[in-house]
mmCIF file of N, CA, C and O in Angstrom:
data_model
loop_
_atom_site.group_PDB
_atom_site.id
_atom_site.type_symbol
_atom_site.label_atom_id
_atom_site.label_comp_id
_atom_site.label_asym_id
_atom_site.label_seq_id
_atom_site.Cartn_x
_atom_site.Cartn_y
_atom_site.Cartn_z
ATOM 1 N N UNK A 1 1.581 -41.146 4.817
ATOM 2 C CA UNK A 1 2.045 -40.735 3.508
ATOM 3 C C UNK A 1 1.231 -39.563 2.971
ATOM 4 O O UNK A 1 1.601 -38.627 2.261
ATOM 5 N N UNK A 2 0.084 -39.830 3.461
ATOM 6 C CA UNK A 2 -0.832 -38.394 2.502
ATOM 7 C C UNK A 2 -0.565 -37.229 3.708
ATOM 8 O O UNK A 2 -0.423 -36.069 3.318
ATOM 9 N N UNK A 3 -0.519 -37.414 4.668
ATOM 10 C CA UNK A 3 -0.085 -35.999 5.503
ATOM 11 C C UNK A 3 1.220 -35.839 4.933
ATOM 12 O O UNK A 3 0.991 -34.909 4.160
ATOM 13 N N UNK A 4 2.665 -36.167 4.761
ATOM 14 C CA UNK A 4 3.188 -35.653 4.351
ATOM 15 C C UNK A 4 3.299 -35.050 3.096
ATOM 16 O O UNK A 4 3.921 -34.030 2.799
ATOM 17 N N UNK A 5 2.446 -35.992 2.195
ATOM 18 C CA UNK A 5 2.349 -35.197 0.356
ATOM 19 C C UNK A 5 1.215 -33.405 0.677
ATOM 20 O O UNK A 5 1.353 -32.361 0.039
ATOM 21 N N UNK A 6 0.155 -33.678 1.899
ATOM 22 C CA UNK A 6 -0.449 -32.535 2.367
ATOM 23 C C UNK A 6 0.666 -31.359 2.004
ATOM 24 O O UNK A 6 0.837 -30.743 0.953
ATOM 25 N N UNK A 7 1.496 -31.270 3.526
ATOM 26 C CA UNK A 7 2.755 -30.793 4.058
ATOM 27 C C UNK A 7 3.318 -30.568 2.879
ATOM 28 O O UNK A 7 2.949 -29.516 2.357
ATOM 29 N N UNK A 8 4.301 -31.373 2.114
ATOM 30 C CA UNK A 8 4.820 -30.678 1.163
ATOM 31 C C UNK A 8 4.118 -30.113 0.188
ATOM 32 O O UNK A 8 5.100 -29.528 -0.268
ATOM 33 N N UNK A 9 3.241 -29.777 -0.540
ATOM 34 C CA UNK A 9 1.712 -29.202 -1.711
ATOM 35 C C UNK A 9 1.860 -27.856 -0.445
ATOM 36 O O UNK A 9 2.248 -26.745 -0.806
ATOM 37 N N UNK A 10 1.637 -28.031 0.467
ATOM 38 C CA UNK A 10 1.125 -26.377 1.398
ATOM 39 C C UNK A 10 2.410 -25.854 1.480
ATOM 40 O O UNK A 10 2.286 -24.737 1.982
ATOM 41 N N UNK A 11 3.789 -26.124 1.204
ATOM 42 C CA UNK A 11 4.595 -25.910 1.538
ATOM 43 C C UNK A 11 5.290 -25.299 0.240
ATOM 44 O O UNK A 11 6.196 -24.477 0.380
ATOM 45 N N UNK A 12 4.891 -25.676 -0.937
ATOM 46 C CA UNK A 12 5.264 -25.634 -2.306
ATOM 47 C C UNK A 12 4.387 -24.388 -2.611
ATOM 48 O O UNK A 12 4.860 -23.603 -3.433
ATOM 49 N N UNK A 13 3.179 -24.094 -2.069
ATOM 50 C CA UNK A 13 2.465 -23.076 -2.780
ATOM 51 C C UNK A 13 2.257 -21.608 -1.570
ATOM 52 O O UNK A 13 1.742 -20.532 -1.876
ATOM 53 N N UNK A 14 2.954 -22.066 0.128
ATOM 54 C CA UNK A 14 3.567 -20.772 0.522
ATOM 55 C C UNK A 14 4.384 -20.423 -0.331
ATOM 56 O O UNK A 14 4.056 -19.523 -1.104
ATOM 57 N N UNK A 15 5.652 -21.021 -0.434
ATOM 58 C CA UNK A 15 6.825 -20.420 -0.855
ATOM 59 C C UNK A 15 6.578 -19.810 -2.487
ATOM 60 O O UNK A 15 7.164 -18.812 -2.905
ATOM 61 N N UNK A 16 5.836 -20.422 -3.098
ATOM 62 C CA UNK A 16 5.191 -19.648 -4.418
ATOM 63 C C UNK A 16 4.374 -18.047 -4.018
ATOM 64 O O UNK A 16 4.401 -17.011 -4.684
ATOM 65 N N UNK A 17 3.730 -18.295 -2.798
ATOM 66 C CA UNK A 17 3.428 -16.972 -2.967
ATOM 67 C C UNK A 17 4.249 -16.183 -2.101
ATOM 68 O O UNK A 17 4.439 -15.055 -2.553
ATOM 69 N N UNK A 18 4.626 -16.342 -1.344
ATOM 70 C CA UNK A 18 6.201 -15.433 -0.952
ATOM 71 C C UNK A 18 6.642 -14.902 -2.153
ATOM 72 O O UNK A 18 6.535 -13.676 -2.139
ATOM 73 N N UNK A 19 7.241 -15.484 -3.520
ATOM 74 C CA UNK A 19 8.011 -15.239 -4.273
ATOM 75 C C UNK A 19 6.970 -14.341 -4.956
ATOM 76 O O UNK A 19 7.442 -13.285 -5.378
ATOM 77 N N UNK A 20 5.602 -14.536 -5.166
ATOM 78 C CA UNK A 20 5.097 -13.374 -6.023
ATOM 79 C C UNK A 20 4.440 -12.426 -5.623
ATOM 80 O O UNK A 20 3.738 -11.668 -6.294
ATOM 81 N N UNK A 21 4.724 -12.418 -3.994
ATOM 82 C CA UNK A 21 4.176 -10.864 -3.540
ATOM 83 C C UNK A 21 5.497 -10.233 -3.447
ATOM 84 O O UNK A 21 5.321 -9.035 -3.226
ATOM 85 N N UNK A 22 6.579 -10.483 -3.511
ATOM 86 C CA UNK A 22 8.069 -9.708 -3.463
ATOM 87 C C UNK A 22 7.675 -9.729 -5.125
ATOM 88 O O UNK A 22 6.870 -8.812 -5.284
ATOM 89 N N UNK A 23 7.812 -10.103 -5.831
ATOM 90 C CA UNK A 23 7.720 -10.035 -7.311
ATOM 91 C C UNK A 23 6.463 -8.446 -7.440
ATOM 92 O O UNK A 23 6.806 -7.561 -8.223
ATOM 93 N N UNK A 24 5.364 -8.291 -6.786
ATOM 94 C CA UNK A 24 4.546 -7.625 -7.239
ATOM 95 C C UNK A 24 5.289 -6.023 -6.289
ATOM 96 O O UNK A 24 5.160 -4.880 -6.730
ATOM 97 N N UNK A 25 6.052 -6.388 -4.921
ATOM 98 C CA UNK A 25 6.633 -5.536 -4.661
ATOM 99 C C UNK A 25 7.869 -4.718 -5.207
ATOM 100 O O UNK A 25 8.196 -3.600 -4.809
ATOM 101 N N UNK A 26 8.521 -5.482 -6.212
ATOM 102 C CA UNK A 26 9.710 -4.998 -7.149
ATOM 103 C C UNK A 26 9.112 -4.352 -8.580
ATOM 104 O O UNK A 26 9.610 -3.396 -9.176
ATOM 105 N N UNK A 27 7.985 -5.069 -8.962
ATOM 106 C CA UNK A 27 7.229 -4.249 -9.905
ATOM 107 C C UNK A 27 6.523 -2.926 -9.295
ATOM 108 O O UNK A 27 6.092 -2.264 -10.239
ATOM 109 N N UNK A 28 6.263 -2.328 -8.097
ATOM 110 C CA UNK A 28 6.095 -1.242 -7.995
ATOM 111 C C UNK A 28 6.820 -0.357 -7.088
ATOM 112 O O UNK A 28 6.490 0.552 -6.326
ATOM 113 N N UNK A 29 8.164 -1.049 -7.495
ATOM 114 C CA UNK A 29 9.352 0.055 -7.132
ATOM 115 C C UNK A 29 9.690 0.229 -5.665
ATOM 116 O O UNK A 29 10.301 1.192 -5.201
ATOM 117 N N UNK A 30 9.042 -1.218 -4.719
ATOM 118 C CA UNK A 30 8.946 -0.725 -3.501
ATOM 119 C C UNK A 30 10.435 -2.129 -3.067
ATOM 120 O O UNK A 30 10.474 -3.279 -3.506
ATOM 121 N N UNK A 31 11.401 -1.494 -2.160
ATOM 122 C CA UNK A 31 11.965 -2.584 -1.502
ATOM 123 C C UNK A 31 11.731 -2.700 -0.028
ATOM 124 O O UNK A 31 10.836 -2.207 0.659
ATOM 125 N N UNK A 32 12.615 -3.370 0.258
ATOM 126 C CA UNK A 32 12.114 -3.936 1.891
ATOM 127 C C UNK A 32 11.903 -2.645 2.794
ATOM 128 O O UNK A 32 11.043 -2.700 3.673
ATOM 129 N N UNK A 33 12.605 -1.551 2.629
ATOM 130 C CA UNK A 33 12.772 -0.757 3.380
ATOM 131 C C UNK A 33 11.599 0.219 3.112
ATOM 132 O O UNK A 33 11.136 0.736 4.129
ATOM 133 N N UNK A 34 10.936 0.627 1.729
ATOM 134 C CA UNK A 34 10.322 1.481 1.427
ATOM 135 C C UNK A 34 8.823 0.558 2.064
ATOM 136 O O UNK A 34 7.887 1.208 2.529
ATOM 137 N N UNK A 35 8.781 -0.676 2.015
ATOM 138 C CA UNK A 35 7.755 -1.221 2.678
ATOM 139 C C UNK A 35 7.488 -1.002 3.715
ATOM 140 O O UNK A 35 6.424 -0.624 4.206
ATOM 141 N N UNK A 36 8.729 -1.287 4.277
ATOM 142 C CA UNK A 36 8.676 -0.981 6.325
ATOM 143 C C UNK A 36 8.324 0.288 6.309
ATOM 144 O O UNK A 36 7.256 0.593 6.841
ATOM 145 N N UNK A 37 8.931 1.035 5.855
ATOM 146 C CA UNK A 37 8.509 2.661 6.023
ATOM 147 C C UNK A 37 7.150 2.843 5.923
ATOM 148 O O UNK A 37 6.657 3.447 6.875
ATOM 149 N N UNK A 38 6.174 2.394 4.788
ATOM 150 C CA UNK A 38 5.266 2.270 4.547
ATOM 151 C C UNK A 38 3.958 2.101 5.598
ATOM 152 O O UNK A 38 2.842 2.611 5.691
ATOM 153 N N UNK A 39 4.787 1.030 6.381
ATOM 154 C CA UNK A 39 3.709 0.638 7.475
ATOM 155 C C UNK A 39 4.130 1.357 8.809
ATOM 156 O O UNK A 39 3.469 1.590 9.821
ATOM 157 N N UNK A 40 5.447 1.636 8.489
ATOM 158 C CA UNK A 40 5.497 2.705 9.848
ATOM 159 C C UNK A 40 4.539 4.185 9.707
ATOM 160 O O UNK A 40 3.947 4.762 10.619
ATOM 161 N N UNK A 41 4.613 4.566 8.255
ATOM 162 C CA UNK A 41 3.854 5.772 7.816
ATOM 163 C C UNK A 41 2.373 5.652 8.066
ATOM 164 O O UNK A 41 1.631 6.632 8.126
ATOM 165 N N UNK A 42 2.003 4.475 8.201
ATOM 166 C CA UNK A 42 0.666 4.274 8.076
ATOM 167 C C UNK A 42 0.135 4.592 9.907
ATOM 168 O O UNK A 42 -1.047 4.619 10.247
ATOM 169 N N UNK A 43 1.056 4.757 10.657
ATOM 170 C CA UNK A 43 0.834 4.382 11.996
ATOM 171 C C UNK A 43 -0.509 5.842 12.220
ATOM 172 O O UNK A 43 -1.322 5.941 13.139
ATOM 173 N N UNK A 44 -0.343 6.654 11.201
ATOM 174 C CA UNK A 44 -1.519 7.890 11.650
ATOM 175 C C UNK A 44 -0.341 8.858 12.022
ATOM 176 O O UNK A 44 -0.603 9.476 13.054
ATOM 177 N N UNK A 45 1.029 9.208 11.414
ATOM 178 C CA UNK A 45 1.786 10.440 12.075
ATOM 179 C C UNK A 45 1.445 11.149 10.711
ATOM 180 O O UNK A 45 1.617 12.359 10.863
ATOM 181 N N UNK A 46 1.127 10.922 9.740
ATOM 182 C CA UNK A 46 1.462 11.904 9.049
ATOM 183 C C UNK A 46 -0.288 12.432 8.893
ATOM 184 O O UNK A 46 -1.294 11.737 9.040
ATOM 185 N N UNK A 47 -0.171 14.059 8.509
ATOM 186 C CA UNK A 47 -1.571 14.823 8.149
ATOM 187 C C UNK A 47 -2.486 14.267 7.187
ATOM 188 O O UNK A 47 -2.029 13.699 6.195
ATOM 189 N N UNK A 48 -3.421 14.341 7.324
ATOM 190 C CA UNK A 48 -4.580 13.814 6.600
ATOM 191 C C UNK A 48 -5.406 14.960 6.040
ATOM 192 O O UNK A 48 -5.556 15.971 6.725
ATOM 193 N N UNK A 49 -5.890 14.869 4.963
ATOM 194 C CA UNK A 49 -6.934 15.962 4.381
ATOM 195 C C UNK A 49 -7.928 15.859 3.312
ATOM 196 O O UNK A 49 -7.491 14.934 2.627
ATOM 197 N N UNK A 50 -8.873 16.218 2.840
ATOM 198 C CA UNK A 50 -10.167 15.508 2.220
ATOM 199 C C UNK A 50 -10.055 15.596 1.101
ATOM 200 O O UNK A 50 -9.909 16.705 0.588
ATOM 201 N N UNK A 51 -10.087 14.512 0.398
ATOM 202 C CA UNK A 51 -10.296 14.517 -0.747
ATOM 203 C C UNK A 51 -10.942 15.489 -1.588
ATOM 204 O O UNK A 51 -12.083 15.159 -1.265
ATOM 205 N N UNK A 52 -11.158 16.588 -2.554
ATOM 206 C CA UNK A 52 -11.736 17.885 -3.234
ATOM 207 C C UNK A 52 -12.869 16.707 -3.837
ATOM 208 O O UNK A 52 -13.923 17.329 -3.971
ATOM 209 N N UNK A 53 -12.968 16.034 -4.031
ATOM 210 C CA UNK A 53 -13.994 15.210 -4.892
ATOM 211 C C UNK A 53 -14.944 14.780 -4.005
ATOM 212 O O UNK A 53 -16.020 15.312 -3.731
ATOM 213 N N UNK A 54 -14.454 13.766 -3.576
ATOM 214 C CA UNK A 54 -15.162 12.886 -2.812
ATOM 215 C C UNK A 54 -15.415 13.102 -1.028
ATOM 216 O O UNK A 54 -16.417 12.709 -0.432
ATOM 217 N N UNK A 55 -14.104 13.902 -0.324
ATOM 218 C CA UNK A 55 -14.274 14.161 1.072
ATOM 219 C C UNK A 55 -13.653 13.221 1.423
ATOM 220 O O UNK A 55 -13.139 13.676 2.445
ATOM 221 N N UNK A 56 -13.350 12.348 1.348
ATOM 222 C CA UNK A 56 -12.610 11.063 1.771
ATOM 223 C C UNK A 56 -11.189 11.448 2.815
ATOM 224 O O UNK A 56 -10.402 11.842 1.954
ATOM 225 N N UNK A 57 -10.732 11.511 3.629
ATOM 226 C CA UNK A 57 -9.531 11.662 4.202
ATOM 227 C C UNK A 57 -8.604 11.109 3.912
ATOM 228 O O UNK A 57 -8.436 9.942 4.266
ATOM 229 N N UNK A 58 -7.795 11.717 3.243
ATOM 230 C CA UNK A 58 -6.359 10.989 2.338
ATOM 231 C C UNK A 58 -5.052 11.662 3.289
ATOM 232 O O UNK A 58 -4.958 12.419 4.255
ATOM 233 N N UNK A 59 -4.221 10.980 2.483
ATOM 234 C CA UNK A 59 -2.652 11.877 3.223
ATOM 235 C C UNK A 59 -2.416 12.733 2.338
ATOM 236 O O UNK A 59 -2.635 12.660 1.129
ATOM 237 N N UNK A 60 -1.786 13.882 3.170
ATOM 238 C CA UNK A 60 -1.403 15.223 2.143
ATOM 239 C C UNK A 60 -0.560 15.186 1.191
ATOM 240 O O UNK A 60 -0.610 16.091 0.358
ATOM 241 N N UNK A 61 0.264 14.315 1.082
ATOM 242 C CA UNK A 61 1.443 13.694 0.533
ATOM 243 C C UNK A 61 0.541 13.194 -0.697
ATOM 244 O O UNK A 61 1.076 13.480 -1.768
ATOM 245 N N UNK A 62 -0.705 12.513 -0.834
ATOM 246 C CA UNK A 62 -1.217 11.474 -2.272
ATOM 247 C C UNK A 62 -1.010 12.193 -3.169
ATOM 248 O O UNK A 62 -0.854 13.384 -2.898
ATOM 249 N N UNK A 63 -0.933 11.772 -4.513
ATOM 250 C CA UNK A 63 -1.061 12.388 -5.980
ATOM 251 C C UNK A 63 -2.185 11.714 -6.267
ATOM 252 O O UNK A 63 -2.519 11.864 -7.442
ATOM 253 N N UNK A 64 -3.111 10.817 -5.440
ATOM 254 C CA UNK A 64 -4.283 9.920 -5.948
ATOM 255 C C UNK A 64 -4.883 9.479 -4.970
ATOM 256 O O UNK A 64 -4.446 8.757 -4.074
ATOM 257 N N UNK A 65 -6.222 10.032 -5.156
ATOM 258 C CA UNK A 65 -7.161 9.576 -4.072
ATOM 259 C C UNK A 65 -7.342 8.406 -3.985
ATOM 260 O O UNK A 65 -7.407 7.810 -5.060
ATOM 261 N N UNK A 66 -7.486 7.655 -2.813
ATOM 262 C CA UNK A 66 -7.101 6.209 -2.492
ATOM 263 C C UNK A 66 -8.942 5.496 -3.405
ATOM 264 O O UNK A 66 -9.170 4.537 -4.142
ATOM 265 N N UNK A 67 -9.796 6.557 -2.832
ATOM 266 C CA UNK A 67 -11.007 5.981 -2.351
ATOM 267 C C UNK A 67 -11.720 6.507 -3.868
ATOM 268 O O UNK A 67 -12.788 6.025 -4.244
ATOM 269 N N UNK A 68 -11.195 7.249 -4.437
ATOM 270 C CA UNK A 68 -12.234 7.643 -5.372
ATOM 271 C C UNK A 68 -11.393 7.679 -7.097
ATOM 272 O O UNK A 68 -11.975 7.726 -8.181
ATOM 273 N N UNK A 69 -10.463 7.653 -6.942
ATOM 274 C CA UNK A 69 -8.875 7.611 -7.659
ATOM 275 C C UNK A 69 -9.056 8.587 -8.511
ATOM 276 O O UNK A 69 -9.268 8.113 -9.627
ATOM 277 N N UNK A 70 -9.072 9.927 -8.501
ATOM 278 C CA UNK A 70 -8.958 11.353 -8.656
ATOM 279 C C UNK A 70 -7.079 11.162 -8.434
ATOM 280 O O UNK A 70 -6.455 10.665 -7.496
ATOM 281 N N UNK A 71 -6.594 11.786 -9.717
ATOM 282 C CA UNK A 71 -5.266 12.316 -9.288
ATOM 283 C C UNK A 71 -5.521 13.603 -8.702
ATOM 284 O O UNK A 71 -6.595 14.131 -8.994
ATOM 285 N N UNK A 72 -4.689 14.244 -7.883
ATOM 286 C CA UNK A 72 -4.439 15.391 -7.267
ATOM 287 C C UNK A 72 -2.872 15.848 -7.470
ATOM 288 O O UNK A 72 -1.891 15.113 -7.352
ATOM 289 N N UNK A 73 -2.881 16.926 -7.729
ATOM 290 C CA UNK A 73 -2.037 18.042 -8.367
ATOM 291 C C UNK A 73 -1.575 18.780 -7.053
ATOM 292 O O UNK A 73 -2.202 18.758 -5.994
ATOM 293 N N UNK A 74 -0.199 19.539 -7.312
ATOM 294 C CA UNK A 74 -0.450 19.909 -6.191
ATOM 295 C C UNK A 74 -0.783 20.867 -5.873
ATOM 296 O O UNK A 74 -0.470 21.133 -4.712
ATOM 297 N N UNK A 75 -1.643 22.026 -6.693
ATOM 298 C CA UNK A 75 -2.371 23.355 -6.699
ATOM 299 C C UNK A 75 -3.412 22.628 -5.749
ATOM 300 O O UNK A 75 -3.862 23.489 -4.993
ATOM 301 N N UNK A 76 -3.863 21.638 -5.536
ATOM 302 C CA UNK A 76 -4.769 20.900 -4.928
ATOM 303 C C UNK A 76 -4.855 20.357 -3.298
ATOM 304 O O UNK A 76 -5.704 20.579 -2.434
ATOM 305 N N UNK A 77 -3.672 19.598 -3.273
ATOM 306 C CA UNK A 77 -2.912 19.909 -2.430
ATOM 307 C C UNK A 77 -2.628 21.050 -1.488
ATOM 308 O O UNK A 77 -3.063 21.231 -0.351
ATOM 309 N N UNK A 78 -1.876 21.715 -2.146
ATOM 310 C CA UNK A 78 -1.983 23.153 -1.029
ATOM 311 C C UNK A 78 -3.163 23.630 -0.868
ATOM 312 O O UNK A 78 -3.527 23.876 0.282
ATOM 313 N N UNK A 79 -3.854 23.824 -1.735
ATOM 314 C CA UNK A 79 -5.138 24.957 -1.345
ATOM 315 C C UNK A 79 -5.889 23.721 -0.204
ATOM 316 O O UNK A 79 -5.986 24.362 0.843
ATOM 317 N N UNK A 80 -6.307 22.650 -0.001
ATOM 318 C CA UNK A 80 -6.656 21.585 1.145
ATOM 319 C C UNK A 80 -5.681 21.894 2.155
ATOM 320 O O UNK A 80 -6.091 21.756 3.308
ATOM 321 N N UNK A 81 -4.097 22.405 1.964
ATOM 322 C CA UNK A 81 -3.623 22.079 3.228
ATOM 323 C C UNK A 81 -3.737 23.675 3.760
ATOM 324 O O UNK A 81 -3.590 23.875 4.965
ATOM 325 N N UNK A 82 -3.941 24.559 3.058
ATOM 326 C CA UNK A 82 -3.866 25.884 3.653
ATOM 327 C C UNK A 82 -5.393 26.198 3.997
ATOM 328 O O UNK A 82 -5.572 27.334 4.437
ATOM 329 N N UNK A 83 -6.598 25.338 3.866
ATOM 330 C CA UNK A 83 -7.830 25.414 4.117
ATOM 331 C C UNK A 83 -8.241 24.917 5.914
ATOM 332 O O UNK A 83 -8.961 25.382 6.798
ATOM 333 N N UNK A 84 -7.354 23.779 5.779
ATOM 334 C CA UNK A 84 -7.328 23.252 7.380
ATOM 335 C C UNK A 84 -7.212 23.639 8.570
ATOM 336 O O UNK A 84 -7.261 22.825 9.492
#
């Protein structure tokens, strides 16, 4: 009896957090597909370039440094990607 009350309690609070990491994924505008993309993007195809602040290697694409959270503009942007 207590392995199954276990089983169902672990089973009640996966499916709770399933529901609120899709919940935290719809609050930032991302759906299934922009996710997948996400981790396909991450595979290292796209250019990388240093952060103006910090040096940090970001993607050329950020508006925000991951590592130091500097927005970047894209006067910023280009002049890093035409420096490379």
């Amino acid at each position: 009896m207590e392995l199954i009350l276990i089983l169902l309690v672990f089973g009640i609070i996966a499916y709770l957090a399933v529901i609120i990491m899709r919940a935290f994924d719809r609050v930032a505008g991302r759906g299934s597909k922009q996710v997948s993309d996400g981790i396909r993007d991450s595979a290292g195809n796209e250019k990388r370039i240093p952060c103006p602040m910090c040096g940090e290697k970001i993607l050329s694409t950020a508006k925000l440094c991951r590592f130091c959270k500097t927005p970047l503009n894209d006067a910023t942007s280009n002049h890093n990607q035409s420096t490379d």
